[in-house]
Coordinates of C-alpha atoms in Angstrom, one line a residue:
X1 CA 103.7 41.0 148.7
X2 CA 106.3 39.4 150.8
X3 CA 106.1 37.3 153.6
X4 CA 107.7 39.7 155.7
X5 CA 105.1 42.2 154.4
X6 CA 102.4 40.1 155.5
X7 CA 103.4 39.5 158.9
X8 CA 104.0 43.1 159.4
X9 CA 100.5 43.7 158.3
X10 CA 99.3 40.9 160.5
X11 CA 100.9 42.2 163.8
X12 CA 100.6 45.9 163.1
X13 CA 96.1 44.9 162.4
X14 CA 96.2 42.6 165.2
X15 CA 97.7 45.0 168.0
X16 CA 95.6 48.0 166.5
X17 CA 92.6 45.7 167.2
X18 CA 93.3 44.3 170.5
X19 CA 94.6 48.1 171.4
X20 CA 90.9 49.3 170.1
X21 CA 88.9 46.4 171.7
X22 CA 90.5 46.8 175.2
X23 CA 89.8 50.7 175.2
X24 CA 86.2 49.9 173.8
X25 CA 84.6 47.0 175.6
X26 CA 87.2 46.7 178.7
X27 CA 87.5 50.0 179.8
X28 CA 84.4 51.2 178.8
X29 CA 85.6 54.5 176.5
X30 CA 82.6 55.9 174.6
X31 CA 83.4 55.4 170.8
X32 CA 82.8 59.1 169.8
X33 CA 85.7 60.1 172.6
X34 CA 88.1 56.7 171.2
X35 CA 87.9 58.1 167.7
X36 CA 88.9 61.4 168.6
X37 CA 91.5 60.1 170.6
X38 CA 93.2 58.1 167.4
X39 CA 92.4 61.0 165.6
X40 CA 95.1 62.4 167.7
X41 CA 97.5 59.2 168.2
X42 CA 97.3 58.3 164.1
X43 CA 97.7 61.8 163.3
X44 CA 101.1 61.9 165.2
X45 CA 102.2 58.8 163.9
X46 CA 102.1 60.4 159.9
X47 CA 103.6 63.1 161.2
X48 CA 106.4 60.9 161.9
X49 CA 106.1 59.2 158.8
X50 CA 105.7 62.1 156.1
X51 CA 108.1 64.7 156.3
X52 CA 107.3 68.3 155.5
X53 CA 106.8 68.6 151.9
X54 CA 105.7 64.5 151.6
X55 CA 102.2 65.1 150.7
X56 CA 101.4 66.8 146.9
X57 CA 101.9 70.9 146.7
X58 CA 102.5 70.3 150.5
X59 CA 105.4 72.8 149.9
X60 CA 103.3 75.7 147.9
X61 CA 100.8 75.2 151.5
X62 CA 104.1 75.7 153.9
X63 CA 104.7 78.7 151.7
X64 CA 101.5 80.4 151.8
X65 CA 101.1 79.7 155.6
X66 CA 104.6 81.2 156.1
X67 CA 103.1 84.2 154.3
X68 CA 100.0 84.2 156.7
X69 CA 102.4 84.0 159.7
X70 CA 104.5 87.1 158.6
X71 CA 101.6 88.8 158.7
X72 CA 100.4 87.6 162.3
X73 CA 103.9 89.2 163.1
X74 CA 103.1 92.1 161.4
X75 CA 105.1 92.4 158.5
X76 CA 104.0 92.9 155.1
X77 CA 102.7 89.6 153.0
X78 CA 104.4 90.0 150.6
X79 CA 107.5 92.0 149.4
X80 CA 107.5 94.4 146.6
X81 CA 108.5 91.7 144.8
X82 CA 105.3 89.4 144.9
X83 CA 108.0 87.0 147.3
X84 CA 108.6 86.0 150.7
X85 CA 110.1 87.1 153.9
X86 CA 111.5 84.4 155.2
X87 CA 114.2 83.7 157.8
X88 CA 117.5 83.1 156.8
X89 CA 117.0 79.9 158.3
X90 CA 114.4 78.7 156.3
X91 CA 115.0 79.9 153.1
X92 CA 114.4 78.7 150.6
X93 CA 111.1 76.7 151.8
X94 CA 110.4 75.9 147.8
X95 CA 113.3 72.8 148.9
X96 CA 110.4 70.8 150.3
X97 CA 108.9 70.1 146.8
X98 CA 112.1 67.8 146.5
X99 CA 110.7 65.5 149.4
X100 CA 107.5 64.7 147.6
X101 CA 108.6 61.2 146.3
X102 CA 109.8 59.4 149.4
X103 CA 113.5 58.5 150.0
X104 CA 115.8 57.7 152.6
X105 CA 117.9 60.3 151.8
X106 CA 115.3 63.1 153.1
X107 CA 115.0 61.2 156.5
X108 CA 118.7 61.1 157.1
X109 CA 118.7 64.9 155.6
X110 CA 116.2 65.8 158.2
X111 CA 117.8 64.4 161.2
X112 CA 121.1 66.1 160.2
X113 CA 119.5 69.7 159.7
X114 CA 117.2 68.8 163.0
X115 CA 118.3 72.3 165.4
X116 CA 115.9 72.7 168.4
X117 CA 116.8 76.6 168.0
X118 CA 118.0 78.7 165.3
X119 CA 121.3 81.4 165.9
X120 CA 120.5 85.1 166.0
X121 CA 122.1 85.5 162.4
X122 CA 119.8 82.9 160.7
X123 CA 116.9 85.1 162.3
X124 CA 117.4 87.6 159.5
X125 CA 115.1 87.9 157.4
X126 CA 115.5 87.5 153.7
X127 CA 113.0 88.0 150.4
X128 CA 113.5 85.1 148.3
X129 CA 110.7 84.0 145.6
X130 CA 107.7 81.8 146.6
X131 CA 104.4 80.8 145.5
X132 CA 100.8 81.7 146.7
X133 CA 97.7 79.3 147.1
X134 CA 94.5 81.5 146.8
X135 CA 92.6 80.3 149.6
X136 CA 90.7 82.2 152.9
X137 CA 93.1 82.7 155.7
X138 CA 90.9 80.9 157.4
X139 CA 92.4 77.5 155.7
X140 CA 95.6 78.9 156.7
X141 CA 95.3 80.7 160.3
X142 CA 96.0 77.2 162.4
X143 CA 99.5 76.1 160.7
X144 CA 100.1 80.6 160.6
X145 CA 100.0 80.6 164.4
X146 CA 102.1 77.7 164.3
X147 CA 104.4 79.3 162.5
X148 CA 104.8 82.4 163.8
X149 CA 105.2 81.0 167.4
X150 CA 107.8 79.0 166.3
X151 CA 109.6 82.5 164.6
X152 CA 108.5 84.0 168.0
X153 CA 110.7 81.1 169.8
X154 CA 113.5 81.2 167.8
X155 CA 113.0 77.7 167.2
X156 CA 114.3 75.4 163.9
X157 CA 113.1 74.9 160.8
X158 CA 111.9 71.5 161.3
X159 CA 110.4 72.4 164.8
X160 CA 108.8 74.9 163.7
X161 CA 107.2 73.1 160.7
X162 CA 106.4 70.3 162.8
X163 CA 104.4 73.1 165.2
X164 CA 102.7 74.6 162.6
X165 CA 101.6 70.8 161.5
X166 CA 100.4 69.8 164.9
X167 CA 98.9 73.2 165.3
X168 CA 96.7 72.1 162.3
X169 CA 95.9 68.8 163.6
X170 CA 95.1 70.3 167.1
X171 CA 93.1 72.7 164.9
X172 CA 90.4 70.2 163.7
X173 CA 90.5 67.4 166.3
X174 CA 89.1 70.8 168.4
X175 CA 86.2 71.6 165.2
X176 CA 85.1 68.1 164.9
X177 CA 85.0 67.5 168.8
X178 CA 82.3 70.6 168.5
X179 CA 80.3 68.8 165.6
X180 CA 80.4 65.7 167.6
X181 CA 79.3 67.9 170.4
X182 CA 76.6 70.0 169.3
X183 CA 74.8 67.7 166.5
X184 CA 71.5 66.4 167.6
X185 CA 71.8 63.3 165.7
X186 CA 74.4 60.7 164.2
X187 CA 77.5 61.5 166.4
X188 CA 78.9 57.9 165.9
X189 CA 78.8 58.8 162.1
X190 CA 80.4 62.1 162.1
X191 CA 83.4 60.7 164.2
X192 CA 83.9 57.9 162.0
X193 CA 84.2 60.0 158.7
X194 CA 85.9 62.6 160.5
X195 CA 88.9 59.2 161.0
X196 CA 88.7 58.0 157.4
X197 CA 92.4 57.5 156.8
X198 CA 93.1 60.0 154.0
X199 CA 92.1 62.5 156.6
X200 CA 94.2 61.9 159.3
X201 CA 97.3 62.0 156.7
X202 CA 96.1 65.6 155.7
X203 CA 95.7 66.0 159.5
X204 CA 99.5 66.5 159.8
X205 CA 100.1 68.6 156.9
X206 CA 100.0 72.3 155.9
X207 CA 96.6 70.8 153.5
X208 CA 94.6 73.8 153.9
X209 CA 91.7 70.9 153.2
X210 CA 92.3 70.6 157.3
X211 CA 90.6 73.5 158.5
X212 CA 87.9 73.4 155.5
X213 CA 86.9 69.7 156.5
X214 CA 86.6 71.1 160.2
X215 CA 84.6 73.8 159.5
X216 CA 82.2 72.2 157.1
X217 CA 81.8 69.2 159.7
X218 CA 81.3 71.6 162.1
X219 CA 78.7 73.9 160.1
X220 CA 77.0 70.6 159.1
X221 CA 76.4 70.2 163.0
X222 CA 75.2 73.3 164.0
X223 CA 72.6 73.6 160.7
X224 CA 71.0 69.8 162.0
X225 CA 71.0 71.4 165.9
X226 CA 69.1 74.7 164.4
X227 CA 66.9 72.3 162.2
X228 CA 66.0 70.2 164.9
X229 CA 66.7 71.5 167.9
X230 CA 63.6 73.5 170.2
X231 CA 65.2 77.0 170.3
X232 CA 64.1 79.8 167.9
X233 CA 66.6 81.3 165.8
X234 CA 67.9 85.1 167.3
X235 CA 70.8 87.5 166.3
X236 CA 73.7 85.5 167.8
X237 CA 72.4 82.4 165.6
X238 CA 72.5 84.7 162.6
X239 CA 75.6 86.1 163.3
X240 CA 77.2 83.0 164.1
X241 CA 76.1 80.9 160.6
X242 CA 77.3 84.6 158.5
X243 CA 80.7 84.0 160.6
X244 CA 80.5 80.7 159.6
X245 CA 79.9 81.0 156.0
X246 CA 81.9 84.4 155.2
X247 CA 85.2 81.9 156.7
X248 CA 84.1 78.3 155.4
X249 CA 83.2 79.5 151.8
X250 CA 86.3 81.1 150.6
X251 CA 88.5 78.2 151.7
X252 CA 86.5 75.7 149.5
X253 CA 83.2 76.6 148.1
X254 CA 82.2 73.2 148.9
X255 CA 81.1 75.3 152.1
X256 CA 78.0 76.3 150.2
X257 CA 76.3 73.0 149.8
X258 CA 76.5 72.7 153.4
X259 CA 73.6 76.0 153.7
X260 CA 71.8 74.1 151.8
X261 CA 70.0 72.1 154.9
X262 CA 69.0 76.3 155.5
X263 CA 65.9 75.6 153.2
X264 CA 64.9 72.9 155.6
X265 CA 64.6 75.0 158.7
X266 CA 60.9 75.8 159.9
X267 CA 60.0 78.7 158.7
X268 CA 58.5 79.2 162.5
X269 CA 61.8 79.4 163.9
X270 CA 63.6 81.8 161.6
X271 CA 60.2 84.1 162.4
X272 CA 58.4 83.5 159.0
X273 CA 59.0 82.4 155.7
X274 CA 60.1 86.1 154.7
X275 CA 62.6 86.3 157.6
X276 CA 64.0 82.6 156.4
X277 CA 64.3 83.8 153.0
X278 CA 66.2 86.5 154.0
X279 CA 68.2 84.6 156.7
X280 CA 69.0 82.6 153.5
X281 CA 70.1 85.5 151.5
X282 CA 72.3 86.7 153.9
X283 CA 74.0 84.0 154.9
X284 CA 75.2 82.7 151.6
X285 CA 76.0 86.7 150.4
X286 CA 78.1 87.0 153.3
X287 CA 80.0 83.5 152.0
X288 CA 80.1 84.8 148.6
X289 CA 81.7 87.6 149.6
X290 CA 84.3 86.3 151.5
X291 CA 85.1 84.2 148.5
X292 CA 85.3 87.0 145.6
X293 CA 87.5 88.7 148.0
X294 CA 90.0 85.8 148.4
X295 CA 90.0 84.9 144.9
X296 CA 89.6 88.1 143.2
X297 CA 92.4 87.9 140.9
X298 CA 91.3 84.4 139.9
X299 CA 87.9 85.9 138.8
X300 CA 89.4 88.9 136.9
X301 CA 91.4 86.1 134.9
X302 CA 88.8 83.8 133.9
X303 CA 86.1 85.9 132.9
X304 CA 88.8 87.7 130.5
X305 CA 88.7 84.3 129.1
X306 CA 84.7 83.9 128.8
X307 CA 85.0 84.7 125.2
X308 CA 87.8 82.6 124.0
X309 CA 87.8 79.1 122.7
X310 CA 91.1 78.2 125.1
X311 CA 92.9 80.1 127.3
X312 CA 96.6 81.3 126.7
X313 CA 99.6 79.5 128.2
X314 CA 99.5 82.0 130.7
X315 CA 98.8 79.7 133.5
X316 CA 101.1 77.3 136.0
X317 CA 101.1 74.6 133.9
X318 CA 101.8 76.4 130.6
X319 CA 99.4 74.8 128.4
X320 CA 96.2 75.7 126.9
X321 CA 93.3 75.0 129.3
X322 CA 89.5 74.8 128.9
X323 CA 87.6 77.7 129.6
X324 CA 83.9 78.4 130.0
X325 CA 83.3 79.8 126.8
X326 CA 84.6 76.7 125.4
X327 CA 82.2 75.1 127.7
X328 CA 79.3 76.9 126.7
X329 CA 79.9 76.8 123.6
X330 CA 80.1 73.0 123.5
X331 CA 77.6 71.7 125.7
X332 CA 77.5 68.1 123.9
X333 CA 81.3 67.4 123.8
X334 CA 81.9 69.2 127.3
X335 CA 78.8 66.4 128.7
X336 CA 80.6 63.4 127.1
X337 CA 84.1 65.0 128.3
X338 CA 82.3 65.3 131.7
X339 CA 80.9 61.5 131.5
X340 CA 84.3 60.0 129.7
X341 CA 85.8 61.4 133.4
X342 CA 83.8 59.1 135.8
X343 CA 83.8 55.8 134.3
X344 CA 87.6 56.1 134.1
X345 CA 88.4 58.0 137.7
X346 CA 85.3 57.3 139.4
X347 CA 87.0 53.8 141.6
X348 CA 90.1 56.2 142.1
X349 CA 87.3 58.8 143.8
X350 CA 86.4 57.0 146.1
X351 CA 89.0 55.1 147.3
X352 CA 90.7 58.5 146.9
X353 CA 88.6 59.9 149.2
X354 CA 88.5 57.3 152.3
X355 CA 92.1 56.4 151.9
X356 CA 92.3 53.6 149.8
X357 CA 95.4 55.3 148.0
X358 CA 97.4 57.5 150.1
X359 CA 99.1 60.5 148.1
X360 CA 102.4 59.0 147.6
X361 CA 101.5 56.2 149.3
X362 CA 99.5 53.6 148.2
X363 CA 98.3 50.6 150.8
X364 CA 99.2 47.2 149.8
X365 CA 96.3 45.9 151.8
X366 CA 92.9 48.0 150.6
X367 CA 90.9 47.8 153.5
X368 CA 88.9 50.7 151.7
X369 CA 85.4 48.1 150.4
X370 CA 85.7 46.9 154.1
X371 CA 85.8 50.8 155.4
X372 CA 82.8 51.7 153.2
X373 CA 80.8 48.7 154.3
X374 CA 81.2 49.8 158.0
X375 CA 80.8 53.4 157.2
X376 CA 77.1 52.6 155.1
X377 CA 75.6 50.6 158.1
X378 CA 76.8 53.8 160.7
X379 CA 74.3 56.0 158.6
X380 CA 71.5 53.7 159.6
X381 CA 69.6 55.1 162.7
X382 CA 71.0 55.7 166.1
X383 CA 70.1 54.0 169.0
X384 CA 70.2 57.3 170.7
X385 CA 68.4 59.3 167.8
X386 CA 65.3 60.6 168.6
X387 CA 65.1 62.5 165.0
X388 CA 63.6 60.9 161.7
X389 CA 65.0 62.5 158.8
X390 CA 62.6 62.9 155.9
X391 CA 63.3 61.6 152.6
X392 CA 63.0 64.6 151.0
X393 CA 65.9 65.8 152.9
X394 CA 67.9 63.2 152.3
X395 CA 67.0 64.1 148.4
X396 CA 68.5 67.1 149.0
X397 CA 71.6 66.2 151.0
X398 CA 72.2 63.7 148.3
X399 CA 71.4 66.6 145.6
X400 CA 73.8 68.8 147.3
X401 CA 76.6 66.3 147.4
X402 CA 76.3 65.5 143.3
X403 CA 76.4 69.3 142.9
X404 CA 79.9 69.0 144.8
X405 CA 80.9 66.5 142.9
X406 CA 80.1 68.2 139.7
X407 CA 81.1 71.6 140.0
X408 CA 84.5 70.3 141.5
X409 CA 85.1 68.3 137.9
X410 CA 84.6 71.4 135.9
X411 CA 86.2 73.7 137.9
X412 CA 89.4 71.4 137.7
X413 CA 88.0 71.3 133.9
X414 CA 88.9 75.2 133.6
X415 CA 92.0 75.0 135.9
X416 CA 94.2 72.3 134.6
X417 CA 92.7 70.0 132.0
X418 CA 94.9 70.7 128.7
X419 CA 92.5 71.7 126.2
X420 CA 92.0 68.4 124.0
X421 CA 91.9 66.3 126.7
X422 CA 89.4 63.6 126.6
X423 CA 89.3 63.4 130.3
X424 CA 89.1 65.9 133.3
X425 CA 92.9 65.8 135.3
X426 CA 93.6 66.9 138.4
X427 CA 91.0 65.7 140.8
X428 CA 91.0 63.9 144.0
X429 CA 88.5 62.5 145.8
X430 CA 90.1 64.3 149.0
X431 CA 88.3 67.3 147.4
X432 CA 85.2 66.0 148.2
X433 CA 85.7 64.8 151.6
X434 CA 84.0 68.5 153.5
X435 CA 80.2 67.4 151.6
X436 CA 81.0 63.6 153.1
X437 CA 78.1 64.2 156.3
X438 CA 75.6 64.8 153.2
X439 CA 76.2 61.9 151.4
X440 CA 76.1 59.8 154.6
X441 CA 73.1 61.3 155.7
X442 CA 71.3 61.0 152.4
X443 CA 71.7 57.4 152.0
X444 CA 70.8 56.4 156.0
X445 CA 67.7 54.2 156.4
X446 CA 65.2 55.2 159.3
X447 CA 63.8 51.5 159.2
X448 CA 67.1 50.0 160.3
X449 CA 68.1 50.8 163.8
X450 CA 71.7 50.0 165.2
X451 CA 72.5 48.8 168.8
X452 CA 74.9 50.2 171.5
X453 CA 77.6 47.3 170.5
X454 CA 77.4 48.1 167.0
X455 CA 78.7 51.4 167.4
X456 CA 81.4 50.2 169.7
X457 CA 82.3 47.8 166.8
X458 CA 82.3 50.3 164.2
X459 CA 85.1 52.0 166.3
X460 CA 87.2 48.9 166.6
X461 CA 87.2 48.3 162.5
X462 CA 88.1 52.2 162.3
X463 CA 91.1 52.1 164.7
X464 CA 91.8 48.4 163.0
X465 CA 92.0 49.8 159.3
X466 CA 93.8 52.7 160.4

């Protein structure tokens, strides 16, 4: 690192500090509402930074949310073709995968192709070939409206992609203000994992991992209000956590664990333990079926492959890939495959996860240990908590959050390991950033109790590393 580096670092940390500790302790701004507000600022400022298309398969996203908005403008999803209609303007958006390694020749080439509005001829809308994330529409809808206003304006290409980015970012700063709002306990907490740094650079992007994060924060939120709160559960609260779960699950089904804090609602409140049990039932049916639905074709492929040792090279990366009758029939070597994965990737997941390597860019300072520390002590107990949580459900948040972990390994095991692989590829630890609340809240301590000015200095470090 060069001098010049350093300084850079120096200043840069020292203003962000001084910034953070003026709002905090001079003007008195509650640290839940200065989080969200550099949730905002930050996320603008990587929106500068990383172009459309910077961040990885950020251009297969743009593409499938471009899909989504031709749809909001009622036109078909896709062509006869299986492709995309796209303006004449835009086409083809599969040019974006070219910006994923950063250069300065896509900077200069975006301020030369920068047009506020687009002519009447480049309105025209063309089929050209593009790919198609399987995902909810859900993880989709915020950077779709984006879009599709943008088509509705008449505006540029970058304009409109730029929209459709801060439509996303508006998107979840307005689902994690709700957690922050309605959870009964922990609010400090939820706002600073809701800042972690690799979030805030999804923030900006087409990631449908945005909406997903939001709406598992948010879920997490309302199940702790319903566990803990004094009202008994009626039909909007059913309705509402079936809404919840029919949208969450089929963007990620990391959206399951989060029902599990369901089984530690009082039986009292759903009406008796039968009505719980089936309170339980429906909730996770109705996210099960939002999720064969959105990955229906997905299924019908793998379980054609429950009987083979590998699948064909019919598949994106045109290799032979695990499958799960490999799997089951190879229980030792799929365990030791399985174990061979975290002692080699398991510091990547983590730092992964908070931000401690960015994409395609990786920090030369890793303030990640630092970030950890300060994240570990907010899960100790509130000042303004009134709500001990047990240990046995902490056991289970921490249960649910290993279950996350796990199934996320194999299902990248099936997806895009090569078969022979002694390791599992293709995981991040982003992918496990919408289970983050459970982890936090399973390894809190009740018997350590944080002050006021602690919380105001866990936001100053946050805004700092950032």
């Amino acid at each position: 690192m060069s001098p010049l580096h350093t300084v850079l670092i120096f200043g840069v940390s020292s203003i962000g500090f001084l910034l953070a500790f003026l709002f905090i302790f001079k003007r008195k701004v509650a640290p839940c509402r200065f989080l969200l507000g550099t949730i905002l600022v930050f996320g603008i400022l990587f929106n500068l930074v990383l172009t459309p298309g910077m961040l990885p398969d950020e251009y297969a996203h743009i593409e499938t949310a471009y899909r989504y908005s031709t749809l909001l403008l009622f036109k078909p999803y896709a062509t006869e073709t299986g492709g995309i209609l796209e303006r004449r303007a835009d086409a083809p958006l599969e040019r974006f995968s070219e910006f994923l390694v950063p250069q300065r020749k896509h900077y200069s080439q975006v301020l030369d192709e920068f047009h506020w509005f687009a002519a009447q001829e480049e309105t025209e809308l063309v089929d050209v070939p593009g790919r198609n994330v399987d995902a909810g529409i859900a993880a989709y809808l915020p950077a779709a409206v984006g879009l599709a206003l943008g088509r509705i304006l008449h505006l540029g290409t970058y304009p409109m992609l730029y929209l459709a980015r801060l439509c996303n970012l508006l998107c979840y700063l307005l689902l994690l203000g709700l957690a922050l709002r309605i959870t009964p306990l922990k609010k400090t907490l939820f706002a600073l994992l809701g800042s972690v740094p690799m979030i805030l650079q999804m923030a900006c992007s087409f990631a449908y991992d945005m909406p997903t994060i939001g709406l598992c924060f948010l879920m997490t939120a309302y199940l702790l209000r319903l566990i803990y709160g004094n009202e008994s559960l009626g039909w909007k609260h059913w309705l509402t956590l079936c809404v919840f779960s029919f949208f969450t699950v089929p963007c990620k089904l990391v959206g399951l664990s989060v029902l599990v804090l369901l089984f530690f609602l009082p039986s009292e409140k759903a009406g008796g333990r039968g009505k719980k049990a089936l309170l339980i039932f429906t909730v996770v049916f109705c996210g099960l079926i939002g999720f064969v639905l959105s990955y229906l074709s997905t299924f019908t492929k793998y379980l054609s492959g429950m009987e083979t040792m590998a699948s064909d090279a019919d598949n994106p990366l045109g290799v032979e890939l695990y499958t799960l009758g490999w799997v089951f029939s190879h229980p030792k070597d799929s365990l030791q495959i399985f174990l061979h994965t975290i002692r080699h990737f398991f510091n990547f997941y983590w730092e992964n996860m908070l931000g401690g390597r960015l994409s395609v860019f990786e920090p030369t300072v890793n303030w990640c240990l630092f970030l950890l520390i300060v994240l570990v002590l907010a899960a100790m107990k509130d000042p303004d908590d009134q709500i001990q949580l047990s240990i046995k459900c902490r056991f289970w948040c921490f249960a649910s959050f290993a279950a996350v972990f796990c199934s996320t390994l194999f299902s990248m095991l099936f997806m895009y390991t090569p078969f022979g692989s002694e390791v599992i590829l293709g995981v991040q630890g982003r992918y496990f950033l919408p289970a983050l609340p459970l982890l936090f809240l399973a390894i809190g301590s009740e018997n350590i109790r944080l002050t006021q000015k602690s919380k105001q200095w866990f936001a100053v470090a946050s805004a700092t590393v950032n």
